[in-house]
mmCIF file of C-alpha atoms in Angstrom:
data_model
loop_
_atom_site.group_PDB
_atom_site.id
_atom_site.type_symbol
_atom_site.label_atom_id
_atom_site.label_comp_id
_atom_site.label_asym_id
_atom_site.label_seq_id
_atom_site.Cartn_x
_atom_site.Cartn_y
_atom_site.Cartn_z
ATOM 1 C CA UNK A 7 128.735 41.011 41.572
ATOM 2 C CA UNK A 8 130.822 40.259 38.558
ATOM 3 C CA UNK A 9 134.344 38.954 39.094
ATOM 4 C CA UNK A 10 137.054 40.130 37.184
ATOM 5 C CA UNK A 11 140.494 38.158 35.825
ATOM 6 C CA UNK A 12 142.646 40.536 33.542
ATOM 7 C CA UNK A 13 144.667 38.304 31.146
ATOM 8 C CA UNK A 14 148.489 38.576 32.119
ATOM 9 C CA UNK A 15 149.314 37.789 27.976
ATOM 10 C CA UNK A 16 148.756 41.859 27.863
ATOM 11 C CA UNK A 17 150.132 42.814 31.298
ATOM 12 C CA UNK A 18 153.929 44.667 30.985
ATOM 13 C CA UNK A 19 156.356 41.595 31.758
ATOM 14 C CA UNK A 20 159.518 43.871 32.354
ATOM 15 C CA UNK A 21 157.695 45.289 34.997
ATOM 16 C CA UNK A 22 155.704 41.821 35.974
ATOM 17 C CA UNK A 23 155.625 42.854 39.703
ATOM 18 C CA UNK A 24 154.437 46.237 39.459
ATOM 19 C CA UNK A 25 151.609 45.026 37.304
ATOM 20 C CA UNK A 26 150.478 42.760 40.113
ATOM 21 C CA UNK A 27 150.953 45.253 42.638
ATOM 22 C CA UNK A 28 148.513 48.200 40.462
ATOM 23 C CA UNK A 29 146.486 44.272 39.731
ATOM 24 C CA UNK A 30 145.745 44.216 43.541
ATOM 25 C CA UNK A 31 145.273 47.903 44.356
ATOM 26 C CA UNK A 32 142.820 48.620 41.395
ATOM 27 C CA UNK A 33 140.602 45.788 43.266
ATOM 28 C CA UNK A 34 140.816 42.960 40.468
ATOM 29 C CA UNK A 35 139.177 39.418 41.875
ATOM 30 C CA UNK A 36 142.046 37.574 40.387
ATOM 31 C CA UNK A 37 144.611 36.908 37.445
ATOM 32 C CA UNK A 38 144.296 35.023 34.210
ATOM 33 C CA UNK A 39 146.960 32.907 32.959
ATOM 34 C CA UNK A 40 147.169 31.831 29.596
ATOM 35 C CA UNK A 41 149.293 28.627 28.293
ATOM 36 C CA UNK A 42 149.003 28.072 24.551
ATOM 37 C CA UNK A 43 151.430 25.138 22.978
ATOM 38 C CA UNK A 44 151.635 26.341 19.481
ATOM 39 C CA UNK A 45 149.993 23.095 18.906
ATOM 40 C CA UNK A 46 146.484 23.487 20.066
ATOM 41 C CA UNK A 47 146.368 27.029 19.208
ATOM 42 C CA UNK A 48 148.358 28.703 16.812
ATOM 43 C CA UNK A 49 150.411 30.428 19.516
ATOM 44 C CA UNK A 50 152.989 29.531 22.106
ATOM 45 C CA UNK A 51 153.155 31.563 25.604
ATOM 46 C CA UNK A 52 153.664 31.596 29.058
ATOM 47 C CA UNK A 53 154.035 27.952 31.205
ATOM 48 C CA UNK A 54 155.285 27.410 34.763
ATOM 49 C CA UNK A 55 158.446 29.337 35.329
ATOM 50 C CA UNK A 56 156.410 32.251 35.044
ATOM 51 C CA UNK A 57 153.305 31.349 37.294
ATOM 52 C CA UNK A 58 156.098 30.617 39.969
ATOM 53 C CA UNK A 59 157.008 34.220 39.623
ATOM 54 C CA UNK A 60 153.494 35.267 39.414
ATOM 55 C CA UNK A 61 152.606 33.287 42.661
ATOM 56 C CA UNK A 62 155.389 34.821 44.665
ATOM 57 C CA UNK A 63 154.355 38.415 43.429
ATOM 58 C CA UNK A 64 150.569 38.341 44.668
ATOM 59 C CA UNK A 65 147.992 37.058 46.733
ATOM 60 C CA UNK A 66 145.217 37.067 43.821
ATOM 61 C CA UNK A 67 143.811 34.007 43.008
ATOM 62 C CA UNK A 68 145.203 32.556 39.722
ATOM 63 C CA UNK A 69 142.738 31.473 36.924
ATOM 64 C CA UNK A 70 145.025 28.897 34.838
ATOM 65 C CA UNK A 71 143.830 28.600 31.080
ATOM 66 C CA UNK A 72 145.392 25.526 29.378
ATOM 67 C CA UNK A 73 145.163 25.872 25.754
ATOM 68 C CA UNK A 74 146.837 22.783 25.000
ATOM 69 C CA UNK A 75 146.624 19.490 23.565
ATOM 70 C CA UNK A 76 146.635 16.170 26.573
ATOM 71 C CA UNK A 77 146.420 18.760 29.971
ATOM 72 C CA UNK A 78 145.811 15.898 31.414
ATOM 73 C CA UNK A 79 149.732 15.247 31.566
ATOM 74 C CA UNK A 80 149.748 18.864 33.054
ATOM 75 C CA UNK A 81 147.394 19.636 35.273
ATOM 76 C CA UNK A 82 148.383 18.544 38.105
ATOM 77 C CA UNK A 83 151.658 20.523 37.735
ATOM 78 C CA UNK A 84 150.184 23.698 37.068
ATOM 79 C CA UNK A 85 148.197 23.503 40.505
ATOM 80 C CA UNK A 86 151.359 22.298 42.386
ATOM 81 C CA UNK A 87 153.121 25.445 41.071
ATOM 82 C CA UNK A 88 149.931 27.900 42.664
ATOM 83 C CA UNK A 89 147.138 28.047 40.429
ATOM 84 C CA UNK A 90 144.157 28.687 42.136
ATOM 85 C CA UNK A 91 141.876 27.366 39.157
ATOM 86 C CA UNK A 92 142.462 25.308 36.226
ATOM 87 C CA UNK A 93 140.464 25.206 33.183
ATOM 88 C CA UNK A 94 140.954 23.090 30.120
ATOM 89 C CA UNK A 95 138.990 22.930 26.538
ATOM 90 C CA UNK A 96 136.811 20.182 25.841
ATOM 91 C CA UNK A 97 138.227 19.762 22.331
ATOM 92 C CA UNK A 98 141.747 19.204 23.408
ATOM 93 C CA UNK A 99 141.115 15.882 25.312
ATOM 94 C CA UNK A 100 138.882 12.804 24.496
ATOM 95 C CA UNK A 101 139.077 12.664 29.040
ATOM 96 C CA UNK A 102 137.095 15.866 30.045
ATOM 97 C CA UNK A 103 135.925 13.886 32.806
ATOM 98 C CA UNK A 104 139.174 12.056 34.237
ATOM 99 C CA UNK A 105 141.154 15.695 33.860
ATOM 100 C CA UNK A 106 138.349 17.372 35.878
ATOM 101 C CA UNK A 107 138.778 14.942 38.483
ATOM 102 C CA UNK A 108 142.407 15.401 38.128
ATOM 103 C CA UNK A 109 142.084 19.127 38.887
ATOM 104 C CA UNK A 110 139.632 18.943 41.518
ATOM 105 C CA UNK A 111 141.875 15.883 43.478
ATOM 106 C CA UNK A 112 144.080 18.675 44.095
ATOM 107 C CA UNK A 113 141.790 20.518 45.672
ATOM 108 C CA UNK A 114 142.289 23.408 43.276
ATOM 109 C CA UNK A 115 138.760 24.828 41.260
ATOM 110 C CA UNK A 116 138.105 22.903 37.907
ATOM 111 C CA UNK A 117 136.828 24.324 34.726
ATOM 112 C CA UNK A 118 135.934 23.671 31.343
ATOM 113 C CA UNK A 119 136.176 25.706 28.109
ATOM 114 C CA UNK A 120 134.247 24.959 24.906
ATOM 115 C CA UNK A 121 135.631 27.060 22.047
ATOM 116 C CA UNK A 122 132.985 29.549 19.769
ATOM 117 C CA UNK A 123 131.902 26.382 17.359
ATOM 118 C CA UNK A 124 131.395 24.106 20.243
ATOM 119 C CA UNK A 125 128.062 23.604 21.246
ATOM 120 C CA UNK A 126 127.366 23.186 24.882
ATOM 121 C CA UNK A 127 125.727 19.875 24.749
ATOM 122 C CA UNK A 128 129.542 19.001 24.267
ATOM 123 C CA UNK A 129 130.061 19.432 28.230
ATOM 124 C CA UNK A 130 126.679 18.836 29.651
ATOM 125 C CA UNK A 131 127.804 15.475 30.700
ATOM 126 C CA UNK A 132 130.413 16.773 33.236
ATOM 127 C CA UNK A 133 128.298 20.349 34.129
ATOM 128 C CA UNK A 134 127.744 18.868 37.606
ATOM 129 C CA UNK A 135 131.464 18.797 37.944
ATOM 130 C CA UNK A 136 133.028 21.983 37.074
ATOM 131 C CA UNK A 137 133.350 24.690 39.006
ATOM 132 C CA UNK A 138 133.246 27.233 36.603
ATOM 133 C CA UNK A 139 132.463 27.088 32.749
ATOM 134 C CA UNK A 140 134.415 29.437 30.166
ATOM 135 C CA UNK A 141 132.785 30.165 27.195
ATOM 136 C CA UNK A 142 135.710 31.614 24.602
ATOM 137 C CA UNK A 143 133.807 34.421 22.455
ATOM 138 C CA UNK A 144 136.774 34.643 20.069
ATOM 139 C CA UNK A 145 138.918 32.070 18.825
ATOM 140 C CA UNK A 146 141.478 31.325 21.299
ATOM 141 C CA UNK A 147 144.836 31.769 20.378
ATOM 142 C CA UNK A 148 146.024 35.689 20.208
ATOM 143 C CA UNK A 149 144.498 38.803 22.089
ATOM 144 C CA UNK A 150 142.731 41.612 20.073
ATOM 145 C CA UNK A 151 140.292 39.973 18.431
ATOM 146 C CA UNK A 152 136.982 40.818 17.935
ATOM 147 C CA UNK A 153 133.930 39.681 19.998
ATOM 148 C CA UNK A 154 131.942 36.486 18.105
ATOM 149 C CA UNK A 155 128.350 38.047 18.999
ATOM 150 C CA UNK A 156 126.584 34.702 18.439
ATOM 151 C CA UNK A 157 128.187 32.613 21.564
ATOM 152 C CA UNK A 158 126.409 34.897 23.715
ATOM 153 C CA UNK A 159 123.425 32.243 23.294
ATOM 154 C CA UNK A 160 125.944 30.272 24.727
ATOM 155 C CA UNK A 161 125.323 32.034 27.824
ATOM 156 C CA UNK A 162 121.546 31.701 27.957
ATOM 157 C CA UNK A 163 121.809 27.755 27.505
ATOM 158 C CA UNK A 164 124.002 27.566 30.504
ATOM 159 C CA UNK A 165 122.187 30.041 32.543
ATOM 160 C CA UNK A 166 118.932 27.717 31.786
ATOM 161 C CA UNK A 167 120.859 24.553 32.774
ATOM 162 C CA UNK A 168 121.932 26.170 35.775
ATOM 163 C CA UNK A 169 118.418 27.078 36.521
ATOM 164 C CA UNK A 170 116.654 23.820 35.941
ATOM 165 C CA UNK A 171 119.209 21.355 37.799
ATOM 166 C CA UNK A 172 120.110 23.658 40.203
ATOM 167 C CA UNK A 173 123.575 23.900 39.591
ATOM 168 C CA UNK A 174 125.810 26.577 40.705
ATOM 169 C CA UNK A 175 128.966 26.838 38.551
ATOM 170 C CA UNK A 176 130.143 30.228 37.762
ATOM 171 C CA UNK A 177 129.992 31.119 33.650
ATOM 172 C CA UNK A 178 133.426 33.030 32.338
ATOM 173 C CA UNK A 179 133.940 34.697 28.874
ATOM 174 C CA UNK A 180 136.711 35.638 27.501
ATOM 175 C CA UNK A 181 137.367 36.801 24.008
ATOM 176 C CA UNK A 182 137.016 41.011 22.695
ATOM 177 C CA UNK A 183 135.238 42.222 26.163
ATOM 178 C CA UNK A 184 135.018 45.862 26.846
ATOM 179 C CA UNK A 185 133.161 48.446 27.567
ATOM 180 C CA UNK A 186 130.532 48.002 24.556
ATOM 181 C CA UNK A 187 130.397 44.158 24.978
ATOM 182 C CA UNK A 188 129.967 43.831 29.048
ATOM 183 C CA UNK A 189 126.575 44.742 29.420
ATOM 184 C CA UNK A 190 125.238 42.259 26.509
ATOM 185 C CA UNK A 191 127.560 38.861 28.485
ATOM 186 C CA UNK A 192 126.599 40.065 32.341
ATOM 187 C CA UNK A 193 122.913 40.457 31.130
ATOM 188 C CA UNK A 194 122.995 36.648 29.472
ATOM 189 C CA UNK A 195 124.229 35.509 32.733
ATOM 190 C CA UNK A 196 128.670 36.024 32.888
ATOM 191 C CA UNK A 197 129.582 36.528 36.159
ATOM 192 C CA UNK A 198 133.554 36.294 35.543
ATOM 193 C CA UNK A 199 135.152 38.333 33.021
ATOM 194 C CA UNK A 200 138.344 38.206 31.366
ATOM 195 C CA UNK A 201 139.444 41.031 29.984
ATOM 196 C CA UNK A 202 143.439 41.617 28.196
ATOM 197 C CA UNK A 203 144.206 44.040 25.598
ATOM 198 C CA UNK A 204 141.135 46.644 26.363
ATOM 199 C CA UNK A 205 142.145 46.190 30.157
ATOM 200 C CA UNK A 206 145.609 46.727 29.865
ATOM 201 C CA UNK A 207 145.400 49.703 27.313
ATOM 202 C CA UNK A 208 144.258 51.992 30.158
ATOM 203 C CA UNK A 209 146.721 53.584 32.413
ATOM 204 C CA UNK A 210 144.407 53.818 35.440
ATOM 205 C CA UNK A 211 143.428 50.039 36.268
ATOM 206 C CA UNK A 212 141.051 50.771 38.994
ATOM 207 C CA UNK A 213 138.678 53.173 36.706
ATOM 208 C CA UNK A 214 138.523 50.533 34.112
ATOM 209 C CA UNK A 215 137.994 48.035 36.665
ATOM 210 C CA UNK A 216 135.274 50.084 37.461
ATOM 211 C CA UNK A 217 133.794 49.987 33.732
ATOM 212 C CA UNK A 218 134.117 46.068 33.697
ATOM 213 C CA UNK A 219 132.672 45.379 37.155
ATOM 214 C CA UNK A 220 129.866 47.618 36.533
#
């Protein structure tokens, strides 16, 4: 079955806590965490202050997106302070391969992100590696936007690689899912789902959990 990590960036921060607690009852599989440096991405947002708080509020595991430039000087922070999975963009280090190690020395899932004009070839090198792969099907930096239709080929190249070496990393997407887009990334082979300002805009979590998880 598809998993599915609601983005936080869209989650009701004066009321962080209740958030988690209607997170856990509407039978999420985890949280998304998004860290943007306003240098990487055109945006600056949460960092590790608020993951403590997040970590002491639930049991969920907690998907950790770095969107910023040299993670490997921060990786191994972010899993000290409770992420349960790391993932950082190809494009934002010339080490994919030393940060993934980094990550997975600390026993903590690894993944890697290519953005929507990064081809996958970019992180065949290190697909043996990962634990998950996160295809971005908008361009990363601010919720809302609208689904880029062509990285869902994306999706079929990795589902292939997956197929022919045997591999069995997990594919994520994240970027303008909802209810019209689901069916198209699950079908191409997405089995984790991030989902923020279409998520969030419902008042009853568990029914659109429902939608999402299919």
């Amino acid at each position: 079955m598809t998993k599915l990590y609601p983005s936080l960036l869209s989650a009701d921060f004066l009321n962080l806590q209740q958030e988690l607690n209607a997170l856990e009852e509407a039978g999420v599989d985890g949280v998304h965490f998004d860290v943007m440096d306003g240098q990487f991405v055109p945006n600056i947002s949460i960092g590790l202050p608020i993951l403590d708080s997040v970590r002491k509020g639930t049991d969920l595991p907690i998907d950790v997106h770095l969107m910023i430039e040299e993670p490997e000087k921060y990786v191994e922070l972010f899993a000290e302070h409770g992420a349960d999975m790391i993932s950082v963009h190809v494009e934002a280090t010339p080490h994919i391969h030393r940060v993934v190690e980094q990550i997975k020395n600390k026993n903590v899932k690894a993944g890697v992100v290519i953005n929507p004009g990064t081809p996958v070839h970019a992180i065949c090198p290190i697909l043996n590696m990962v634990d998950y792969v996160l295809v971005m099907t908008v361009n990363p930096g601010f919720g809302g936007q609208t689904f880029i239709d062509g990285c869902v080929e994306k999706l079929d190249q990795l589902s292939e690689i997956k197929k022919v070496h045997g591999l069995n990393f997990d594919i994520e997407v994240d970027g303008g899912i909802n209810d019209t887009t689901v069916e198209s990334v699950v079908s191409h082979g997405a089995t984790m789902l991030v989902a923020g300002s279409y998520f969030f805009k419902h008042e009853d979590y568990k029914t659109v959990t429902n939608i999402l998880k299919g």
